[in-house]
Each structure stands twice: as structure tokens, then as C-alpha cells.
Amino acid sequence: MKELTNQISNIIKKELANKGIELYDIKLEFGRVGDDNHIALIDEISGGNMRAYKDGNYIEPLLLEKLMLQE
């Protein structure tokens, strides 16, 4: 689970950095899925489950959502 957390967090951190946004922290939820009960991310990745900053200023979750979806 630690490896999955690092992989997912690094992807998100990189994508946000491409938009000039710094990821401060994130909440990820994992669970067991499938016939083999493997561990997988079971919750969405959204502005509501992370804190991020742009130019040293906190970004509210709804604005972060919009920024995340911009091309």
C-alpha cells in the first residue's frame, strides 16, 4: 500500500506542478477488490481530498477542481 500511495501521489504531484500548483497533502482510500482481493484505490481523486497551494496561497477545493481539469 505504501508503494501504491507513493506512485499515485507522485503522479498527482507532477500533474499539479505542470499547472504551477504545489501539492501539500492528499488523502487516498484503499480497499480490496476483485476475485483475488487485491488492494486498489477505491475513492476519487478530487480537490476535496487534497490541500494545494499556488504562489504560496491555499487553493479552495472547488477552485482546485477547476484548475485540475484545465488543459
mmCIF file of N, CA, C and O in Angstrom, residues 32-66:
data_model
loop_
_atom_site.group_PDB
_atom_site.id
_atom_site.type_symbol
_atom_site.label_atom_id
_atom_site.label_comp_id
_atom_site.label_asym_id
_atom_site.label_seq_id
_atom_site.Cartn_x
_atom_site.Cartn_y
_atom_site.Cartn_z
ATOM 1 N N ARG A 32 -9.892 -3.607 -0.792
ATOM 2 C CA ARG A 32 -9.647 -4.853 -1.521
ATOM 3 C C ARG A 32 -10.754 -5.041 -2.547
ATOM 4 O O ARG A 32 -11.932 -4.872 -2.239
ATOM 5 N N VAL A 33 -10.353 -5.375 -3.773
ATOM 6 C CA VAL A 33 -11.308 -5.531 -4.869
ATOM 7 C C VAL A 33 -10.963 -6.772 -5.691
ATOM 8 O O VAL A 33 -9.857 -7.304 -5.607
ATOM 9 N N GLY A 34 -11.906 -7.206 -6.487
ATOM 10 C CA GLY A 34 -11.680 -8.310 -7.406
ATOM 11 C C GLY A 34 -11.715 -9.670 -6.744
ATOM 12 O O GLY A 34 -11.757 -9.792 -5.518
ATOM 13 N N ASP A 35 -11.702 -10.692 -7.584
ATOM 14 C CA ASP A 35 -11.729 -12.064 -7.097
ATOM 15 C C ASP A 35 -10.500 -12.409 -6.255
ATOM 16 O O ASP A 35 -10.562 -13.246 -5.367
ATOM 17 N N ASP A 36 -9.393 -11.733 -6.565
ATOM 18 C CA ASP A 36 -8.159 -12.019 -5.826
ATOM 19 C C ASP A 36 -7.953 -11.083 -4.625
ATOM 20 O O ASP A 36 -6.938 -11.155 -3.949
ATOM 21 N N ASN A 37 -8.930 -10.211 -4.375
ATOM 22 C CA ASN A 37 -8.875 -9.271 -3.248
ATOM 23 C C ASN A 37 -7.626 -8.393 -3.235
ATOM 24 O O ASN A 37 -7.071 -8.098 -2.182
ATOM 25 N N HIS A 38 -7.191 -7.955 -4.431
ATOM 26 C CA HIS A 38 -6.000 -7.097 -4.460
ATOM 27 C C HIS A 38 -6.347 -5.709 -3.931
ATOM 28 O O HIS A 38 -7.507 -5.294 -3.908
ATOM 29 N N ILE A 39 -5.343 -4.989 -3.488
ATOM 30 C CA ILE A 39 -5.517 -3.656 -2.938
ATOM 31 C C ILE A 39 -5.526 -2.650 -4.083
ATOM 32 O O ILE A 39 -4.658 -2.681 -4.960
ATOM 33 N N ALA A 40 -6.531 -1.742 -4.058
ATOM 34 C CA ALA A 40 -6.666 -0.743 -5.111
ATOM 35 C C ALA A 40 -7.188 0.558 -4.517
ATOM 36 O O ALA A 40 -7.815 0.573 -3.452
ATOM 37 N N LEU A 41 -6.937 1.661 -5.224
ATOM 38 C CA LEU A 41 -7.514 2.944 -4.862
ATOM 39 C C LEU A 41 -9.021 2.839 -5.072
ATOM 40 O O LEU A 41 -9.476 2.434 -6.140
ATOM 41 N N ILE A 42 -9.814 3.171 -4.046
ATOM 42 C CA ILE A 42 -11.264 2.985 -4.163
ATOM 43 C C ILE A 42 -12.036 4.297 -4.074
ATOM 44 O O ILE A 42 -13.259 4.293 -4.124
ATOM 45 N N ASP A 43 -11.346 5.415 -3.942
ATOM 46 C CA ASP A 43 -12.013 6.706 -3.839
ATOM 47 C C ASP A 43 -11.539 7.595 -4.974
ATOM 48 O O ASP A 43 -10.465 7.384 -5.541
ATOM 49 N N GLU A 44 -12.329 8.603 -5.285
ATOM 50 C CA GLU A 44 -11.962 9.526 -6.345
ATOM 51 C C GLU A 44 -10.780 10.394 -5.941
ATOM 52 O O GLU A 44 -10.494 10.567 -4.755
ATOM 53 N N ILE A 45 -10.127 10.936 -6.929
ATOM 54 C CA ILE A 45 -9.081 11.922 -6.707
ATOM 55 C C ILE A 45 -9.703 13.254 -7.102
ATOM 56 O O ILE A 45 -10.074 13.451 -8.256
ATOM 57 N N SER A 46 -9.854 14.137 -6.113
ATOM 58 C CA SER A 46 -10.514 15.412 -6.372
ATOM 59 C C SER A 46 -9.908 16.501 -5.497
ATOM 60 O O SER A 46 -9.128 16.219 -4.584
ATOM 61 N N GLY A 47 -10.302 17.720 -5.774
ATOM 62 C CA GLY A 47 -9.825 18.849 -4.989
ATOM 63 C C GLY A 47 -10.251 18.772 -3.536
ATOM 64 O O GLY A 47 -9.631 19.384 -2.672
ATOM 65 N N GLY A 48 -11.299 18.018 -3.253
ATOM 66 C CA GLY A 48 -11.807 17.903 -1.903
ATOM 67 C C GLY A 48 -11.013 16.980 -1.006
ATOM 68 O O GLY A 48 -11.216 16.973 0.205
ATOM 69 N N ASN A 49 -10.113 16.183 -1.587
ATOM 70 C CA ASN A 49 -9.344 15.278 -0.734
ATOM 71 C C ASN A 49 -7.847 15.591 -0.729
ATOM 72 O O ASN A 49 -7.024 14.736 -0.438
ATOM 73 N N MET A 50 -7.535 16.851 -1.062
ATOM 74 C CA MET A 50 -6.131 17.265 -1.016
ATOM 75 C C MET A 50 -6.042 18.741 -0.655
ATOM 76 O O MET A 50 -7.021 19.478 -0.783
ATOM 77 N N ARG A 51 -4.873 19.139 -0.201
ATOM 78 C CA ARG A 51 -4.582 20.555 0.001
ATOM 79 C C ARG A 51 -3.458 20.920 -0.945
ATOM 80 O O ARG A 51 -2.488 20.172 -1.101
ATOM 81 N N ALA A 52 -3.623 22.072 -1.591
ATOM 82 C CA ALA A 52 -2.633 22.515 -2.555
ATOM 83 C C ALA A 52 -2.499 24.032 -2.498
ATOM 84 O O ALA A 52 -3.412 24.734 -2.053
ATOM 85 N N TYR A 53 -1.349 24.509 -2.959
ATOM 86 C CA TYR A 53 -1.038 25.933 -2.931
ATOM 87 C C TYR A 53 -0.530 26.388 -4.290
ATOM 88 O O TYR A 53 0.110 25.623 -5.015
ATOM 89 N N LYS A 54 -0.851 27.626 -4.623
ATOM 90 C CA LYS A 54 -0.324 28.245 -5.839
ATOM 91 C C LYS A 54 0.229 29.606 -5.428
ATOM 92 O O LYS A 54 -0.480 30.385 -4.796
ATOM 93 N N ASP A 55 1.478 29.850 -5.755
ATOM 94 C CA ASP A 55 2.154 31.096 -5.380
ATOM 95 C C ASP A 55 2.053 31.361 -3.876
ATOM 96 O O ASP A 55 1.854 32.496 -3.443
ATOM 97 N N GLY A 56 2.127 30.301 -3.076
ATOM 98 C CA GLY A 56 2.091 30.426 -1.629
ATOM 99 C C GLY A 56 0.709 30.597 -1.027
ATOM 100 O O GLY A 56 0.577 30.746 0.182
ATOM 101 N N ASN A 57 -0.328 30.581 -1.863
ATOM 102 C CA ASN A 57 -1.699 30.758 -1.384
ATOM 103 C C ASN A 57 -2.483 29.456 -1.481
ATOM 104 O O ASN A 57 -2.439 28.777 -2.509
ATOM 105 N N TYR A 58 -3.221 29.171 -0.411
ATOM 106 C CA TYR A 58 -4.064 27.980 -0.374
ATOM 107 C C TYR A 58 -5.137 28.069 -1.453
ATOM 108 O O TYR A 58 -5.734 29.127 -1.670
ATOM 109 N N ILE A 59 -5.407 26.969 -2.126
ATOM 110 C CA ILE A 59 -6.440 26.911 -3.163
ATOM 111 C C ILE A 59 -7.647 26.169 -2.597
ATOM 112 O O ILE A 59 -7.525 25.016 -2.180
ATOM 113 N N GLU A 60 -8.792 26.833 -2.582
ATOM 114 C CA GLU A 60 -10.031 26.208 -2.113
ATOM 115 C C GLU A 60 -10.369 25.000 -2.984
ATOM 116 O O GLU A 60 -10.082 25.012 -4.192
ATOM 117 N N PRO A 61 -10.990 23.967 -2.411
ATOM 118 C CA PRO A 61 -11.266 22.732 -3.152
ATOM 119 C C PRO A 61 -12.005 22.918 -4.485
ATOM 120 O O PRO A 61 -11.639 22.287 -5.473
ATOM 121 N N LEU A 62 -13.022 23.765 -4.535
ATOM 122 C CA LEU A 62 -13.764 23.931 -5.795
ATOM 123 C C LEU A 62 -12.911 24.590 -6.869
ATOM 124 O O LEU A 62 -12.978 24.210 -8.046
ATOM 125 N N LEU A 63 -12.090 25.564 -6.488
ATOM 126 C CA LEU A 63 -11.188 26.190 -7.451
ATOM 127 C C LEU A 63 -10.114 25.198 -7.878
ATOM 128 O O LEU A 63 -9.764 25.126 -9.066
ATOM 129 N N LEU A 64 -9.618 24.424 -6.947
ATOM 130 C CA LEU A 64 -8.611 23.410 -7.269
ATOM 131 C C LEU A 64 -9.158 22.418 -8.285
ATOM 132 O O LEU A 64 -8.473 22.032 -9.228
ATOM 133 N N GLU A 65 -10.426 22.013 -8.104
ATOM 134 C CA GLU A 65 -11.087 21.116 -9.057
ATOM 135 C C GLU A 65 -11.031 21.698 -10.461
ATOM 136 O O GLU A 65 -10.683 21.012 -11.425
ATOM 137 N N LYS A 66 -11.399 22.967 -10.578
ATOM 138 C CA LYS A 66 -11.408 23.642 -11.896
ATOM 139 C C LYS A 66 -10.005 23.691 -12.488
ATOM 140 O O LYS A 66 -9.812 23.425 -13.671
#
